[in-house]
Short mmCIF file of C-alpha atoms in Angstrom, two decimals:
data_model
loop_
_atom_site.label_atom_id
_atom_site.label_comp_id
_atom_site.label_asym_id
_atom_site.label_seq_id
_atom_site.Cartn_x
_atom_site.Cartn_y
_atom_site.Cartn_z
CA MET S 1017 0.00 0.00 0.00
CA SER S 1018 2.88 2.36 0.83
CA GLY S 1019 4.36 1.66 -2.59
CA TRP S 1020 1.07 2.63 -4.27
CA PHE S 1021 0.92 5.91 -2.33
CA SER S 1022 4.55 6.63 -3.18
CA ARG S 1023 3.81 6.04 -6.86
CA GLN S 1024 0.78 8.30 -6.80
CA ARG S 1025 2.75 11.03 -5.03
CA SER S 1026 5.47 10.80 -7.65
CA LEU S 1027 2.89 11.07 -10.43
CA LEU S 1028 1.35 14.09 -8.70
CA ASP S 1029 4.75 15.78 -8.34
CA PHE S 1030 5.49 15.16 -12.02
CA ALA S 1031 2.03 16.47 -13.02
CA VAL S 1032 2.53 19.68 -11.02
CA SER S 1033 6.01 20.21 -12.49
CA SER S 1034 4.60 19.60 -15.99
CA LEU S 1035 1.93 22.26 -15.42
CA ALA S 1036 4.59 24.62 -14.06
CA ARG S 1037 6.60 24.27 -17.29
CA ARG S 1038 3.56 25.58 -19.17
CA LYS S 1039 3.02 28.42 -16.71
CA GLY S 1040 1.33 30.87 -19.09
CA LYS S 1041 -1.16 28.34 -20.44
CA THR S 1042 -1.89 26.95 -16.98
CA LEU S 1043 -2.53 30.38 -15.45
CA GLY S 1044 -4.80 31.36 -18.35
CA LEU S 1045 -6.66 28.09 -17.97
CA LEU S 1046 -7.09 28.67 -14.22
CA ALA S 1047 -8.33 32.22 -14.81
CA VAL S 1048 -11.03 31.21 -17.32
CA TYR S 1049 -12.06 28.10 -15.42
CA GLY S 1050 -12.09 29.92 -12.05
CA LEU S 1051 -14.15 32.78 -13.49
CA ILE S 1052 -16.86 30.39 -14.66
CA VAL S 1053 -16.99 28.70 -11.25
CA PHE S 1054 -17.01 32.13 -9.57
CA VAL S 1055 -20.09 33.48 -11.37
CA LEU S 1056 -22.07 30.27 -10.99
CA ALA S 1057 -21.14 29.82 -7.33
CA SER S 1058 -21.90 33.48 -6.56
CA ALA S 1059 -25.43 33.20 -7.94
CA MET S 1060 -26.06 29.95 -6.06
CA LEU S 1061 -24.58 31.12 -2.74
CA PHE S 1062 -26.41 34.45 -2.84
CA SER S 1063 -29.82 33.01 -3.72
CA HIS S 1064 -29.51 30.22 -1.14
CA ALA S 1065 -28.46 32.67 1.60
CA LEU S 1066 -31.43 34.88 0.73
CA ARG S 1067 -33.75 31.88 0.93
CA HIS S 1068 -32.36 31.05 4.35
CA GLU S 1069 -32.84 34.65 5.54
CA ALA S 1070 -36.40 34.66 4.19
CA LYS S 1071 -37.22 31.44 6.07
CA GLN S 1072 -35.90 32.93 9.30
CA VAL S 1073 -37.96 36.09 8.80
CA LEU S 1074 -41.13 34.27 7.76
CA ALA S 1075 -40.90 32.02 10.81
CA GLY S 1076 -42.27 34.94 12.82
CA THR S 1077 -45.11 35.84 10.46
CA PRO S 1078 -48.75 35.21 11.44
CA GLU S 1079 -50.05 31.65 11.09
CA VAL S 1080 -53.29 32.86 9.51
CA LEU S 1081 -53.99 36.24 7.90
CA VAL S 1082 -57.56 37.30 7.13
CA GLN S 1083 -58.31 40.01 4.55
CA ARG S 1084 -61.65 41.30 3.37
CA LEU S 1085 -62.42 41.36 -0.35
CA ILE S 1086 -64.98 43.52 -2.12
CA ALA S 1087 -65.32 43.07 -5.89
CA GLY S 1088 -62.11 41.08 -5.81
CA ARG S 1089 -60.10 43.90 -4.21
CA HIS S 1090 -58.60 44.17 -0.73
CA ASP S 1091 -60.78 46.33 1.53
CA LEU S 1092 -60.87 47.40 5.19
CA ILE S 1093 -62.21 44.73 7.51
CA PRO S 1094 -64.76 45.60 10.28
CA ASP S 1095 -64.21 44.70 13.92
CA THR S 1096 -67.38 42.56 13.83
CA HIS S 1097 -65.28 39.99 11.96
CA LEU S 1098 -63.02 39.82 15.02
CA VAL S 1099 -65.96 38.65 17.15
CA THR S 1100 -66.84 35.95 14.62
CA ILE S 1101 -63.26 34.69 14.33
CA ARG S 1102 -62.68 34.59 18.10
CA ALA S 1103 -65.78 32.44 18.51
CA ILE S 1104 -64.39 29.74 16.19
CA ARG S 1105 -63.13 26.63 17.98
CA GLY S 1106 -59.34 26.34 17.83
CA VAL S 1107 -58.61 30.06 17.56
CA LYS S 1108 -56.25 31.22 20.30
CA SER S 1109 -56.35 34.95 19.50
CA ALA S 1110 -57.38 37.37 16.75
CA GLN S 1111 -56.13 40.93 16.46
CA GLY S 1112 -56.76 43.66 13.93
CA ARG S 1113 -53.77 45.31 12.24
CA LEU S 1114 -53.31 48.77 10.80
CA TRP S 1115 -50.68 49.20 8.12
CA GLY S 1116 -50.27 50.66 4.66
CA TYR S 1117 -47.94 52.51 2.30
CA LEU S 1118 -47.16 56.21 2.39
CA PHE S 1119 -45.41 57.95 -0.50
CA ASP S 1120 -42.86 60.59 0.50
CA PRO S 1121 -42.34 63.12 -2.33
CA ALA S 1122 -39.20 64.46 -0.65
CA ALA S 1123 -37.45 61.09 -0.97
CA ALA S 1124 -39.47 59.69 -3.91
CA ALA S 1125 -39.92 56.54 -1.83
CA ASN S 1126 -42.71 54.52 -0.25
CA TYR S 1127 -42.69 53.93 3.50
CA THR S 1128 -44.48 51.08 5.24
CA LEU S 1129 -46.65 52.92 7.75
CA MET S 1130 -47.69 50.66 10.59
CA VAL S 1131 -49.22 50.69 14.07
CA PRO S 1132 -47.20 48.21 16.19
CA PRO S 1133 -49.29 45.83 18.32
CA VAL S 1134 -47.23 46.65 21.43
CA ASP S 1135 -45.10 49.60 22.53
CA ALA S 1136 -46.63 51.95 19.96
CA PRO S 1137 -45.16 55.49 19.85
CA ALA S 1138 -46.97 58.33 21.58
CA ALA S 1139 -49.30 60.52 19.53
CA GLY S 1140 -47.35 62.88 17.28
CA GLN S 1141 -44.20 60.74 17.47
CA ALA S 1142 -42.77 58.05 15.20
CA VAL S 1143 -40.17 55.30 15.16
CA ILE S 1144 -38.46 54.92 11.76
CA GLY S 1145 -36.30 52.33 10.06
CA ALA S 1146 -32.66 52.82 9.18
CA GLY S 1147 -33.53 53.17 5.47
CA VAL S 1148 -36.01 55.99 6.15
CA ALA S 1149 -33.46 57.76 8.33
CA ALA S 1150 -30.80 57.47 5.64
CA VAL S 1151 -32.93 58.64 2.72
CA ARG S 1152 -34.28 61.63 4.67
CA ASP S 1153 -31.06 62.28 6.62
CA ALA S 1154 -33.22 62.22 9.76
CA ALA S 1155 -32.12 61.95 13.37
CA ILE S 1156 -33.88 61.56 16.71
CA GLY S 1157 -35.79 64.73 17.51
CA ASP S 1158 -36.25 65.79 13.88
CA VAL S 1159 -39.74 66.49 12.52
CA MET S 1160 -41.21 64.85 9.40
CA SER S 1161 -44.51 66.09 7.93
CA PHE S 1162 -46.94 64.48 5.50
CA ARG S 1163 -50.20 65.42 3.83
CA ALA S 1164 -53.22 63.62 5.25
CA HIS S 1165 -56.11 62.32 3.16
CA ASP S 1166 -57.86 65.70 3.45
CA GLY S 1167 -54.79 67.76 2.62
CA ALA S 1168 -54.02 68.78 6.20
CA LEU S 1169 -50.41 68.61 7.36
CA VAL S 1170 -49.61 65.92 9.95
CA SER S 1171 -46.22 66.19 11.69
CA PHE S 1172 -44.23 63.49 13.48
CA THR S 1173 -41.29 63.88 15.82
CA ILE S 1174 -38.71 61.08 15.46
CA GLN S 1175 -38.72 59.21 18.75
CA ALA S 1176 -36.26 56.44 17.82
CA ILE S 1177 -34.51 54.79 14.88
CA ILE S 1178 -34.65 51.00 14.53
CA GLU S 1179 -31.25 49.32 14.70
CA PRO S 1180 -29.76 48.60 11.25
CA GLU S 1181 -29.16 44.93 12.19
CA SER S 1182 -32.83 44.29 11.35
CA ALA S 1183 -32.77 46.34 8.14
CA LEU S 1184 -33.94 43.37 6.07
CA VAL S 1185 -37.44 43.75 7.54
CA SER S 1186 -37.39 47.25 9.02
CA ALA S 1187 -35.55 49.50 6.54
CA ASP S 1188 -38.73 51.21 5.27
CA LEU S 1189 -40.82 51.05 8.48
CA PHE S 1190 -42.57 54.13 9.83
CA LEU S 1191 -44.26 53.24 13.14
CA VAL S 1192 -46.93 55.61 14.51
CA ALA S 1193 -49.75 55.67 17.05
CA GLU S 1194 -53.19 54.36 16.09
CA ALA S 1195 -54.80 57.81 16.32
CA ASP S 1196 -52.17 59.31 13.99
CA TYR S 1197 -52.58 56.47 11.51
CA ARG S 1198 -56.36 56.90 11.35
CA ARG S 1199 -55.98 60.68 11.07
CA LEU S 1200 -53.51 60.39 8.21
CA PHE S 1201 -55.54 57.99 6.09
CA GLY S 1202 -59.05 58.89 7.29
CA ILE S 1203 -59.82 55.38 8.53
CA PRO S 1204 -62.71 55.37 11.04
CA ASP S 1205 -62.68 53.48 14.33
CA GLY S 1206 -63.70 49.84 14.14
CA ARG S 1207 -61.95 49.26 10.80
CA PHE S 1208 -58.63 47.46 10.25
CA THR S 1209 -56.35 46.61 7.35
CA ASP S 1210 -56.47 42.89 8.12
CA ILE S 1211 -56.72 40.44 11.01
CA VAL S 1212 -53.95 38.26 12.44
CA VAL S 1213 -55.10 34.91 13.82
CA THR S 1214 -53.16 32.59 16.14
CA VAL S 1215 -54.18 28.93 16.31
CA ARG S 1216 -53.92 26.82 19.47
CA ASN S 1217 -52.76 23.65 17.73
CA PRO S 1218 -50.31 24.25 14.81
CA ARG S 1219 -51.53 21.04 13.15
CA GLU S 1220 -55.03 22.50 12.87
CA VAL S 1221 -54.07 25.70 11.06
CA ARG S 1222 -55.62 24.64 7.77
CA THR S 1223 -58.77 23.36 9.52
CA VAL S 1224 -59.24 26.66 11.36
CA ALA S 1225 -58.64 28.55 8.11
CA GLU S 1226 -61.41 26.55 6.44
CA LYS S 1227 -63.78 27.36 9.32
CA ILE S 1228 -63.01 31.08 9.02
CA ASP S 1229 -63.57 30.94 5.28
CA ALA S 1230 -66.93 29.23 5.81
CA ALA S 1231 -68.02 31.72 8.49
CA LEU S 1232 -66.84 34.81 6.56
CA PRO S 1233 -67.36 34.28 2.81
CA ASP S 1234 -66.23 37.83 1.98
CA THR S 1235 -62.68 37.19 3.23
CA ARG S 1236 -59.46 35.82 1.81
CA ILE S 1237 -57.39 33.51 4.04
CA ILE S 1238 -53.59 33.58 3.69
CA LEU S 1239 -51.51 30.97 5.49
CA ARG S 1240 -47.85 31.28 6.50
CA ASP S 1241 -46.95 28.27 4.33
CA GLU S 1242 -48.50 29.97 1.30
CA ILE S 1243 -46.43 33.11 1.92
CA ARG S 1244 -43.30 30.97 2.22
CA ARG S 1245 -44.06 29.21 -1.06
CA THR S 1246 -44.61 32.56 -2.75
CA TYR S 1247 -41.20 33.80 -1.63
CA GLU S 1248 -39.63 30.54 -2.78
CA SER S 1249 -41.20 31.01 -6.21
CA VAL S 1250 -39.93 34.58 -6.42
CA PHE S 1251 -36.38 33.53 -5.52
CA ASP S 1252 -36.53 30.60 -7.94
CA TRP S 1253 -37.64 32.94 -10.72
CA ARG S 1254 -34.92 35.50 -9.98
CA GLU S 1255 -32.20 32.87 -9.65
CA GLY S 1256 -33.36 31.32 -12.93
CA MET S 1257 -33.19 34.72 -14.58
CA VAL S 1258 -29.62 35.24 -13.35
CA LEU S 1259 -28.55 31.77 -14.46
CA LEU S 1260 -30.19 32.40 -17.83
CA LEU S 1261 -28.12 35.55 -18.20
CA LEU S 1262 -25.07 33.49 -17.25
CA SER S 1263 -25.93 30.73 -19.71
CA GLY S 1264 -23.34 32.21 -22.07
CA ALA S 1265 -20.66 31.52 -19.48
CA VAL S 1266 -21.96 27.97 -19.00
CA LEU S 1267 -22.00 27.40 -22.76
CA ALA S 1268 -18.47 28.77 -23.02
CA PHE S 1269 -17.37 26.30 -20.36
CA PHE S 1270 -18.82 23.31 -22.22
CA ILE S 1271 -17.25 24.51 -25.47
CA PHE S 1272 -14.00 24.86 -23.60
CA ALA S 1273 -14.25 21.31 -22.24
CA TRP S 1274 -15.21 19.96 -25.68
CA GLU S 1275 -12.23 21.70 -27.27
CA LYS S 1276 -10.03 20.10 -24.64
CA ALA S 1277 -11.50 16.70 -25.46
CA SER S 1278 -11.07 17.16 -29.20
CA GLY S 1279 -7.29 16.87 -29.10
CA LEU S 1280 -3.97 17.77 -27.54
CA SER S 1281 -1.47 20.41 -28.55
CA ALA S 1282 1.69 19.41 -30.42
CA GLU S 1283 3.76 20.04 -27.31
CA GLU S 1284 1.58 17.74 -25.20
CA ARG S 1285 1.68 15.01 -27.86
CA ARG S 1286 5.47 15.26 -28.01
CA GLU S 1287 5.68 15.00 -24.22
CA ILE S 1288 3.52 11.86 -24.25
CA GLY S 1289 5.69 10.38 -27.00
CA ILE S 1290 8.85 10.99 -24.98
CA LEU S 1291 7.32 9.41 -21.89
CA LYS S 1292 6.33 6.34 -23.93
CA ALA S 1293 9.80 6.18 -25.47
CA VAL S 1294 11.54 6.12 -22.08
CA GLY S 1295 9.40 3.24 -20.89
CA TRP S 1296 6.18 4.66 -19.47
CA GLU S 1297 3.14 2.43 -19.75
CA THR S 1298 -0.08 3.68 -21.37
CA ALA S 1299 -1.89 3.47 -18.02
CA ASP S 1300 0.84 5.60 -16.39
CA VAL S 1301 0.55 8.28 -19.07
CA ILE S 1302 -3.25 8.38 -18.76
CA ALA S 1303 -2.95 8.57 -14.95
CA LEU S 1304 -0.41 11.41 -15.21
CA LYS S 1305 -2.46 13.54 -17.60
CA SER S 1306 -5.65 12.83 -15.68
CA LEU S 1307 -3.90 14.09 -12.56
CA GLU S 1308 -2.93 17.25 -14.42
CA GLY S 1309 -6.55 17.85 -15.38
CA LEU S 1310 -7.70 17.06 -11.83
CA VAL S 1311 -5.17 19.49 -10.33
CA VAL S 1312 -6.27 22.28 -12.68
CA SER S 1313 -10.00 21.67 -12.17
CA LEU S 1314 -9.71 21.36 -8.37
CA ALA S 1315 -7.56 24.49 -8.12
CA ALA S 1316 -9.98 26.43 -10.35
CA PHE S 1317 -12.99 25.20 -8.36
CA LEU S 1318 -11.46 26.12 -5.00
CA LEU S 1319 -10.28 29.50 -6.30
CA GLY S 1320 -13.64 30.32 -7.91
CA TYR S 1321 -15.64 29.14 -4.90
CA LEU S 1322 -13.46 31.09 -2.46
CA LEU S 1323 -13.83 34.27 -4.52
CA ALA S 1324 -17.59 33.66 -4.73
CA TRP S 1325 -17.75 33.27 -0.94
CA LEU S 1326 -15.90 36.57 -0.43
CA HIS S 1327 -18.01 38.25 -3.13
CA VAL S 1328 -21.31 37.24 -1.48
CA PHE S 1329 -20.63 37.27 2.25
CA GLN S 1330 -17.86 39.87 2.57
CA TRP S 1331 -18.37 42.30 -0.29
CA GLY S 1332 -22.19 42.17 -0.46
CA ALA S 1333 -22.48 40.55 -3.93
CA PRO S 1334 -22.51 43.79 -5.97
CA LEU S 1335 -22.83 41.82 -9.24
CA PHE S 1336 -26.12 40.12 -8.32
CA GLU S 1337 -27.59 42.20 -5.47
CA PRO S 1338 -30.01 44.36 -7.53
CA VAL S 1339 -31.37 41.35 -9.42
CA LEU S 1340 -31.83 38.87 -6.58
CA LYS S 1341 -32.80 41.30 -3.81
CA GLY S 1342 -35.04 43.50 -5.92
CA TRP S 1343 -35.14 47.18 -6.83
CA SER S 1344 -36.09 49.80 -4.28
CA VAL S 1345 -35.32 53.37 -3.32
CA LEU S 1346 -35.02 52.27 0.31
CA TYR S 1347 -32.52 49.52 -0.27
CA PRO S 1348 -32.00 47.37 2.85
CA ASP S 1349 -28.32 47.34 3.72
CA PHE S 1350 -27.56 44.10 5.55
CA ARG S 1351 -24.88 41.42 5.61
CA LEU S 1352 -25.97 37.91 4.73
CA ILE S 1353 -25.22 35.14 7.19
CA PRO S 1354 -23.04 32.47 5.52
CA HIS S 1355 -25.17 29.43 4.85
CA VAL S 1356 -24.14 26.68 2.45
CA ASP S 1357 -26.19 23.83 1.03
CA GLU S 1358 -23.95 20.74 0.74
CA LEU S 1359 -26.04 19.31 -2.11
CA GLN S 1360 -25.69 22.59 -4.01
CA VAL S 1361 -21.90 22.53 -3.59
CA ALA S 1362 -21.76 18.89 -4.71
CA THR S 1363 -23.88 19.69 -7.78
CA LEU S 1364 -21.67 22.63 -8.73
CA PHE S 1365 -18.57 20.48 -8.18
CA PHE S 1366 -19.94 17.68 -10.33
CA PHE S 1367 -20.92 19.92 -13.27
CA THR S 1368 -17.68 21.92 -13.29
CA VAL S 1369 -14.89 19.55 -12.20
CA PHE S 1370 -15.92 16.21 -13.68
CA PRO S 1371 -16.57 17.34 -17.29
CA TYR S 1372 -13.15 18.90 -17.64
CA THR S 1373 -11.34 16.04 -15.87
CA LEU S 1374 -13.05 13.37 -17.98
CA ALA S 1375 -12.53 15.41 -21.14
CA ASN S 1376 -8.78 14.82 -20.80
CA VAL S 1377 -9.03 11.04 -20.88
CA VAL S 1378 -10.05 10.45 -24.53
CA PRO S 1379 -7.35 12.53 -26.31
CA ILE S 1380 -4.68 11.29 -23.88
CA TRP S 1381 -5.67 7.68 -24.51
CA ARG S 1382 -5.49 8.24 -28.27
CA ALA S 1383 -2.03 9.80 -28.06
CA ALA S 1384 -0.75 7.23 -25.56
CA THR S 1385 -1.73 4.24 -27.74
CA VAL S 1386 0.11 5.53 -30.83
CA ASP S 1387 3.69 4.48 -31.52
CA PRO S 1388 6.09 6.91 -29.73
CA ASP S 1389 8.23 7.45 -32.83
CA GLN S 1390 5.16 8.41 -34.86
CA VAL S 1391 3.96 10.81 -32.13
CA MET S 1392 7.34 12.58 -31.89
CA ARG S 1393 7.56 12.91 -35.69
#
C-alpha cells in the first residue's frame, strides 16, 4: 500500500512540475475556469443565503392572515369579523392590524406605515427604520410632515430609529400611534387593514382557516406556508433569470471542455511520445495527464468558490444584489449570514470539475496508444 501511495505522489509531483513548465497556459486556464466557477457559485450562494434569511424572517409571520375582499379587491375589515373569528373553535387569538404605504415626495420613496401591536409610539411621534433615516437624513428629535387624506399637514417627531441589524425587515418602516394612523388615512374606528389569527394547535391551522372561510365568505385567508411558497417562487424565478443571463458563461465552459476533449497540442503530444519512449506504460501516461486535469480543475474550483464566498458574504455581492434582492429606493443594507447547502456545492462540483477532468481522458488515450516514434515525428 505504501508503494502505491509513493507512486501516486510521484505522479502528482510530475504532473505539477509539468503544469509549471507551461506556466502561461496553466494560469490562463485557471483564470477562465475559475471565473466560470465564480459566477455560478456566486449566484447559487447568494440566492440560497437569501432563501435562508427569508425562512428565518417568515418564521415569525402570522399563522393565519384574514383580509376582506370587495369586488375582488382588498378592503378594510370591520371589527365585527373579530368577534366571529374569536368564537371559532381552535382560535387562540385574533387581532386587527393597521398598516399601509405612504409615499414621501421628498425622498421619492414609499414607506411602510404601521401601528405596532405593542409599545406603539406616543401621539405625534414616530419610530423609523434605518432606510427611512438614511434617505431623509433624519435623526432623533427631527420632525417629518406628511399630507393627510384631506390635505391637512400631519407632523411626526422622530422618537427612535430601529437598529440597522434588522434592516432586512425594518428599513422602510414608519411606526406611529393608532390615532395618527387613522388621522392620516381617514380610517374610522372599528376598521382594520387585516386580522392576524393565532391557532392553538399548529396542526389544525388549515382546519381553522377553512372554518373562518366558511363563516366569513367575503374574506381571503392567507396561510404562512403559502407566503413561504410565494417567496420561494420569487427567488426561484430571480435565480433562474440570473442563471439564464449566465448561460453564455456555462455554454463557453462546455465549449472549452469539448475543445479540450477534441485533441492535444503538439507540445503535449510530443511530451507523451517521450514518456512512452523512455518506458512509461499507457496506463501511467493516462494517470499522469488525468492528474494534471484534476489538479487544474480542483484548483480552479477552490479559487472560484473562495472568490464567490468573499463576493457574497464579505463584499455584499454587488454583481447580483439588484437582481436577486429587488429594486427599491429604500434599499435594505444588511450582511448575509453564511449558509451553504452541501447538495448545491456537490452539484456545482460535479458539473464543473468532472466534465473537464473526464474530457482529458479520450485525447490522452489516443495519443498514448500511438507508436512513440510516430507521435514525436
